[in-house]
Tab-separated table of C-alpha atoms in Angstrom:
chain	number	residue	atom	x	y	z
A	1	MET	CA	42.018	-3.207	4.956
A	2	ALA	CA	42.777	0.210	6.479
A	3	SER	CA	41.636	0.784	10.058
A	4	ARG	CA	39.190	3.581	10.875
A	5	SER	CA	38.088	5.221	14.109
A	6	ASP	CA	35.864	8.219	14.740
A	7	SER	CA	34.011	10.089	17.464
A	8	LYS	CA	31.757	13.124	17.727
A	9	VAL	CA	29.933	15.044	20.460
A	10	THR	CA	26.287	15.608	19.393
A	11	PRO	CA	24.568	18.136	21.682
A	12	GLY	CA	20.837	18.749	21.634
A	13	ILE	CA	17.951	20.124	23.635
A	14	THR	CA	14.392	18.875	24.199
A	15	LEU	CA	11.466	20.676	25.826
A	16	THR	CA	8.494	18.620	27.074
A	17	LEU	CA	5.028	19.717	28.142
A	18	SER	CA	2.818	17.193	29.975
A	19	PRO	CA	-0.752	18.378	30.608
A	20	SER	CA	-1.481	14.936	32.156
A	21	LYS	CA	0.252	11.673	33.028
A	22	GLN	CA	-1.132	10.120	29.860
A	23	LEU	CA	-0.262	12.861	27.356
A	24	SER	CA	2.910	14.808	26.550
A	25	PHE	CA	4.121	17.154	23.804
A	26	TYR	CA	7.757	17.813	22.954
A	27	ALA	CA	10.013	19.882	20.700
A	28	SER	CA	13.668	19.136	20.156
A	29	VAL	CA	16.706	20.347	18.270
A	30	GLN	CA	19.488	17.777	17.955
A	31	THR	CA	22.779	17.516	16.124
A	32	GLY	CA	23.304	14.201	14.383
A	33	TYR	CA	26.346	12.234	13.319
A	34	ARG	CA	26.302	8.878	11.526
A	35	PRO	CA	29.547	7.213	10.466
A	36	PRO	CA	29.171	4.840	7.504
A	37	PHE	CA	28.514	1.181	8.267
A	38	LEU	CA	31.077	-1.468	7.331
A	39	ASP	CA	28.726	-2.763	4.611
A	40	GLU	CA	28.540	0.737	3.085
A	41	LEU	CA	32.325	1.050	3.086
A	42	TYR	CA	33.443	-2.345	1.860
A	43	THR	CA	30.581	-4.379	0.324
A	44	SER	CA	31.196	-5.626	-3.222
A	45	ILE	CA	28.333	-7.510	-4.942
A	46	GLU	CA	27.537	-8.644	-8.489
A	47	TYR	CA	23.941	-9.054	-9.734
A	48	PRO	CA	23.948	-10.989	-13.043
A	49	GLU	CA	20.844	-10.455	-15.169
A	50	PHE	CA	19.939	-11.354	-18.740
A	51	GLY	CA	22.129	-9.199	-20.989
A	52	MET	CA	23.440	-7.029	-18.121
A	53	TYR	CA	25.421	-7.077	-14.886
A	54	SER	CA	24.935	-4.729	-11.938
A	55	VAL	CA	28.046	-4.403	-9.779
A	56	VAL	CA	28.108	-2.679	-6.364
A	57	LEU	CA	31.558	-1.260	-5.646
A	58	PRO	CA	33.005	-0.592	-2.180
A	59	ASN	CA	33.680	3.023	-1.171
A	60	PRO	CA	36.251	3.212	1.656
A	61	ASP	CA	36.381	7.034	1.267
A	62	LEU	CA	32.743	7.487	2.346
A	63	LYS	CA	32.306	10.439	4.727
A	64	PRO	CA	30.081	10.410	7.830
A	65	GLU	CA	26.705	12.178	7.797
A	66	GLU	CA	26.319	15.315	9.886
A	67	SER	CA	22.924	16.887	10.517
A	68	ILE	CA	20.784	19.327	12.451
A	69	ASN	CA	17.440	17.754	13.297
A	70	VAL	CA	14.286	19.599	14.381
A	71	GLU	CA	11.344	17.536	15.644
A	72	ILE	CA	7.928	18.261	17.158
A	73	GLY	CA	5.836	15.415	18.500
A	74	VAL	CA	3.229	14.014	20.850
A	75	ASN	CA	3.103	10.844	22.989
A	76	GLY	CA	0.122	9.200	24.633
A	77	ASP	CA	-0.314	6.202	26.946
A	78	TYR	CA	-3.869	5.397	28.096
A	79	LYS	CA	-5.009	2.449	30.188
A	80	SER	CA	-8.590	1.196	30.597
A	81	LEU	CA	-9.644	3.185	27.541
A	82	PHE	CA	-12.415	0.892	26.261
A	83	SER	CA	-12.326	-1.821	28.941
A	84	ASP	CA	-10.790	-2.427	32.360
A	85	SER	CA	-7.801	-4.339	30.975
A	86	ASP	CA	-6.863	-2.643	27.693
A	87	ARG	CA	-4.057	-0.179	26.884
A	88	PHE	CA	-3.586	2.281	24.000
A	89	VAL	CA	-0.197	3.849	23.203
A	90	PHE	CA	0.481	6.295	20.369
A	91	HIS	CA	3.224	8.552	19.020
A	92	ALA	CA	3.345	11.117	16.202
A	93	ASN	CA	5.960	13.598	15.072
A	94	VAL	CA	7.013	15.868	12.215
A	95	PHE	CA	10.689	16.442	11.470
A	96	ARG	CA	13.032	18.580	9.408
A	97	ASP	CA	16.638	17.426	8.992
A	98	ARG	CA	19.389	19.375	7.249
A	99	VAL	CA	22.045	16.813	6.331
A	100	LYS	CA	25.608	17.253	5.144
A	101	ASN	CA	27.188	14.310	3.276
A	102	LEU	CA	23.970	12.246	3.162
A	103	ILE	CA	24.878	8.585	2.537
A	104	ASN	CA	22.932	7.206	-0.425
A	105	ALA	CA	23.314	4.534	-3.107
A	106	GLY	CA	23.561	5.488	-6.776
A	107	ALA	CA	25.059	4.734	-10.185
A	108	THR	CA	28.686	5.767	-10.760
A	109	GLY	CA	28.111	6.518	-14.466
A	110	ASP	CA	30.748	3.942	-15.495
A	111	MET	CA	30.008	1.164	-17.976
A	112	ASP	CA	31.858	-1.898	-19.235
A	113	PHE	CA	31.178	-5.132	-21.130
A	114	THR	CA	31.841	-8.783	-20.315
A	115	ASP	CA	33.632	-11.128	-22.715
A	116	ASP	CA	30.181	-12.311	-23.828
A	117	GLY	CA	29.125	-8.759	-24.674
A	118	ASP	CA	26.840	-8.258	-21.683
A	119	MET	CA	26.667	-4.725	-20.281
A	120	ILE	CA	28.108	-4.037	-16.814
A	121	LEU	CA	26.689	-1.099	-14.833
A	122	TYR	CA	28.442	0.058	-11.681
A	123	TYR	CA	26.871	1.352	-8.453
A	124	SER	CA	28.320	2.502	-5.151
A	125	ILE	CA	27.386	4.166	-1.872
A	126	ASP	CA	28.240	7.881	-2.111
A	127	ASN	CA	27.696	11.169	-0.283
A	128	VAL	CA	25.156	13.809	-1.330
A	129	GLY	CA	26.684	17.224	-0.524
A	130	LYS	CA	23.683	18.867	1.179
A	131	ALA	CA	20.226	17.422	1.659
A	132	LEU	CA	16.956	18.458	3.293
A	133	LYS	CA	14.744	15.692	4.694
A	134	THR	CA	11.220	16.448	5.900
A	135	GLY	CA	8.562	14.033	6.966
A	136	PHE	CA	5.952	12.679	9.309
A	137	GLU	CA	5.847	9.539	11.466
A	138	ALA	CA	3.025	8.015	13.485
A	139	SER	CA	2.478	4.771	15.360
A	140	ALA	CA	-0.253	3.262	17.533
A	141	ASP	CA	-0.358	0.142	19.705
A	142	TYR	CA	-3.492	-1.366	21.220
A	143	TYR	CA	-3.543	-4.208	23.760
A	144	PRO	CA	-7.063	-5.560	24.437
A	145	GLY	CA	-6.356	-8.426	26.829
A	146	ASN	CA	-4.291	-11.203	25.230
A	147	ALA	CA	-4.342	-9.655	21.736
A	148	ASP	CA	-2.017	-6.937	20.439
A	149	PHE	CA	-2.229	-4.651	17.421
A	150	HIS	CA	0.399	-2.320	15.973
A	151	LEU	CA	0.107	0.223	13.155
A	152	SER	CA	2.826	2.591	11.941
A	153	TYR	CA	3.185	5.005	9.022
A	154	GLY	CA	6.049	7.115	7.723
A	155	TYR	CA	6.346	9.790	5.025
A	156	LEU	CA	9.686	11.127	3.765
A	157	HIS	CA	10.670	13.827	1.265
A	158	ALA	CA	14.407	14.185	0.599
A	159	GLU	CA	15.785	16.940	-1.625
A	160	ASP	CA	19.297	17.647	-2.884
A	161	LYS	CA	19.851	21.287	-1.878
A	162	ASN	CA	22.556	21.752	-4.523
A	163	THR	CA	20.256	20.841	-7.434
A	164	GLY	CA	16.747	21.222	-5.979
A	165	GLU	CA	15.937	17.694	-7.221
A	166	LYS	CA	14.324	14.915	-5.225
A	167	ILE	CA	16.950	12.436	-4.068
A	168	PRO	CA	16.345	9.074	-5.795
A	169	GLY	CA	16.434	5.725	-4.067
A	170	LEU	CA	14.582	6.667	-0.850
A	171	THR	CA	11.152	5.176	-0.078
A	172	PRO	CA	8.661	8.093	0.177
A	173	MET	CA	6.023	6.256	2.242
A	174	GLN	CA	5.824	3.001	4.152
A	175	ALA	CA	3.466	1.436	6.644
A	176	THR	CA	3.414	-1.604	8.927
A	177	LEU	CA	0.472	-3.534	10.333
A	178	ARG	CA	1.036	-6.215	12.971
A	179	ALA	CA	-1.497	-8.308	14.863
A	180	GLY	CA	-0.826	-10.994	17.443
A	181	TYR	CA	-2.308	-13.123	20.192
A	182	THR	CA	-0.559	-14.418	23.327
A	183	TYR	CA	-1.404	-17.772	24.885
A	184	LYS	CA	-0.690	-16.855	28.507
A	185	PRO	CA	-0.142	-20.354	30.028
A	186	TRP	CA	2.834	-20.877	27.689
A	187	ASN	CA	3.657	-17.191	27.141
A	188	VAL	CA	3.689	-17.780	23.375
A	189	ASN	CA	2.732	-14.996	20.948
A	190	GLY	CA	1.621	-15.858	17.409
A	191	TRP	CA	1.647	-12.905	15.041
A	192	TYR	CA	1.154	-11.672	11.491
A	193	ARG	CA	2.887	-8.630	9.958
A	194	MET	CA	2.325	-6.780	6.697
A	195	ARG	CA	4.713	-4.122	5.414
A	196	LEU	CA	3.724	-1.722	2.629
A	197	PHE	CA	6.274	0.229	0.567
A	198	LYS	CA	5.218	2.971	-1.848
A	199	GLY	CA	6.942	3.082	-5.209
A	200	GLY	CA	8.704	6.118	-6.605
A	201	LYS	CA	11.936	7.417	-8.070
A	202	SER	CA	14.618	4.741	-7.853
A	203	ASN	CA	18.353	5.249	-8.226
A	204	LEU	CA	18.341	3.060	-11.361
A	205	GLU	CA	18.862	5.092	-14.539
A	206	THR	CA	16.533	4.557	-17.517
A	207	ALA	CA	19.631	4.243	-19.718
A	208	TRP	CA	23.339	4.312	-19.032
A	209	ASN	CA	24.513	7.771	-17.895
A	210	SER	CA	21.134	9.305	-18.851
A	211	GLY	CA	20.581	11.223	-15.604
A	212	GLU	CA	16.949	10.043	-15.671
A	213	TYR	CA	15.766	7.465	-13.159
A	214	LYS	CA	13.326	4.580	-13.392
A	215	GLN	CA	10.062	4.640	-11.464
A	216	LEU	CA	9.575	1.416	-9.514
A	217	GLY	CA	6.212	0.241	-8.228
A	218	GLY	CA	5.226	-0.301	-4.633
A	219	PHE	CA	4.898	-3.692	-2.988
A	220	ALA	CA	3.782	-5.445	0.196
A	221	THR	CA	5.408	-8.252	2.180
A	222	HIS	CA	3.705	-10.654	4.589
A	223	THR	CA	5.266	-12.468	7.549
A	224	LEU	CA	4.004	-15.064	10.027
A	225	GLY	CA	5.836	-15.576	13.302
A	226	LEU	CA	5.856	-17.236	16.692
A	227	THR	CA	7.582	-15.757	19.762
A	228	TRP	CA	8.146	-17.627	23.025
A	229	LYS	CA	9.268	-15.936	26.250
A	230	PRO	CA	9.897	-18.616	28.880
A	231	GLN	CA	9.753	-17.442	32.492
A	232	ILE	CA	12.876	-18.575	34.358
A	233	LYS	CA	12.770	-17.189	37.894
A	234	ASP	CA	15.894	-15.431	39.219
A	235	TRP	CA	17.753	-15.897	35.943
A	236	ALA	CA	17.867	-14.522	32.385
A	237	ASP	CA	14.831	-13.448	30.342
A	238	PHE	CA	14.904	-15.377	27.068
A	239	THR	CA	13.042	-14.643	23.828
A	240	LEU	CA	12.926	-17.226	21.041
A	241	THR	CA	11.357	-16.212	17.706
A	242	PHE	CA	10.681	-18.147	14.505
A	243	SER	CA	9.246	-16.477	11.409
A	244	VAL	CA	8.428	-17.129	7.760
A	245	ASP	CA	9.164	-13.927	5.823
A	246	ASN	CA	7.629	-12.990	2.461
A	247	ILE	CA	5.248	-15.933	2.636
A	248	THR	CA	3.851	-15.179	-0.850
A	249	ASN	CA	7.389	-15.501	-2.303
A	250	LYS	CA	6.924	-12.156	-4.045
A	251	LYS	CA	9.708	-10.699	-6.207
A	252	PHE	CA	10.380	-6.988	-5.736
A	253	ARG	CA	13.048	-4.293	-5.794
A	254	TYR	CA	13.672	-1.541	-3.311
A	255	LEU	CA	14.087	1.998	-4.636
A	256	ASN	CA	17.798	1.853	-3.725
A	257	GLY	CA	18.207	-0.873	-6.344
A	258	GLY	CA	18.411	-3.777	-3.907
A	259	TYR	CA	16.590	-7.009	-4.651
A	260	GLY	CA	13.965	-8.412	-2.309
A	261	VAL	CA	14.699	-11.937	-1.171
A	262	GLY	CA	12.191	-14.728	-1.749
A	263	ARG	CA	10.447	-16.654	0.981
A	264	SER	CA	12.814	-17.120	3.904
A	265	TYR	CA	12.813	-18.775	7.311
A	266	ARG	CA	14.414	-17.134	10.327
A	267	ALA	CA	15.001	-18.090	13.937
A	268	TRP	CA	16.764	-16.062	16.613
A	269	LEU	CA	17.339	-16.153	20.345
A	270	SER	CA	17.969	-13.217	22.661
A	271	ALA	CA	18.562	-13.038	26.396
A	272	THR	CA	18.625	-10.310	29.032
A	273	PHE	CA	20.653	-11.022	32.168
């Protein structure tokens, strides 16, 4: 495997206006640079289906993304809003990103057949020459005593500036709802999370080399979790989390062609020294 190294200076400027300690507005212009991940460069996967195979090919020649990002937003942090012990935090922003060499998954247009006559379609991670991404993001967190609530929403429109067409394979809207409760004596937080993904134009062609893309439906996933943060004085801060993801065992596909996993169990430990 060939070695790769890269670096880039990404200057930017942000102006902030704070009419109070609780509220602030900002506007920023930033240059962006994202080298491809190792998975995007070298991953090779086969998805066997009835009568067809989908094969993801590695692309070691993938170029890094470069962008100019404009963002306008607002932040708020209010305590004792509805009671003496609650806290409400929110954020919202609109953005406009001009991207060169956008990294996106898509079909290569190549086709083959197995010895049994099954069709093989090939996909890879490639660069889109010039893209324009516009959107809106918002989030809100509310902490009434031992409970906690989180809500977030995102909208994205991505257009290929060379063709004027919407770029397939990118989720146009998604939202997250999370609710939890902390048992203070043990510092244990039990929580539930729902994620919603809107359907739209996938990067899966309706027929081989047709140039037309399938529309995939939206879906929701549900997760239950438990997080424990033991208090160890004068030492590290530990966080232990266990979760059951996709508890309904729902089958789904992302717009980038990836398959959703079934019900899964996860556990992870982190520490801050």
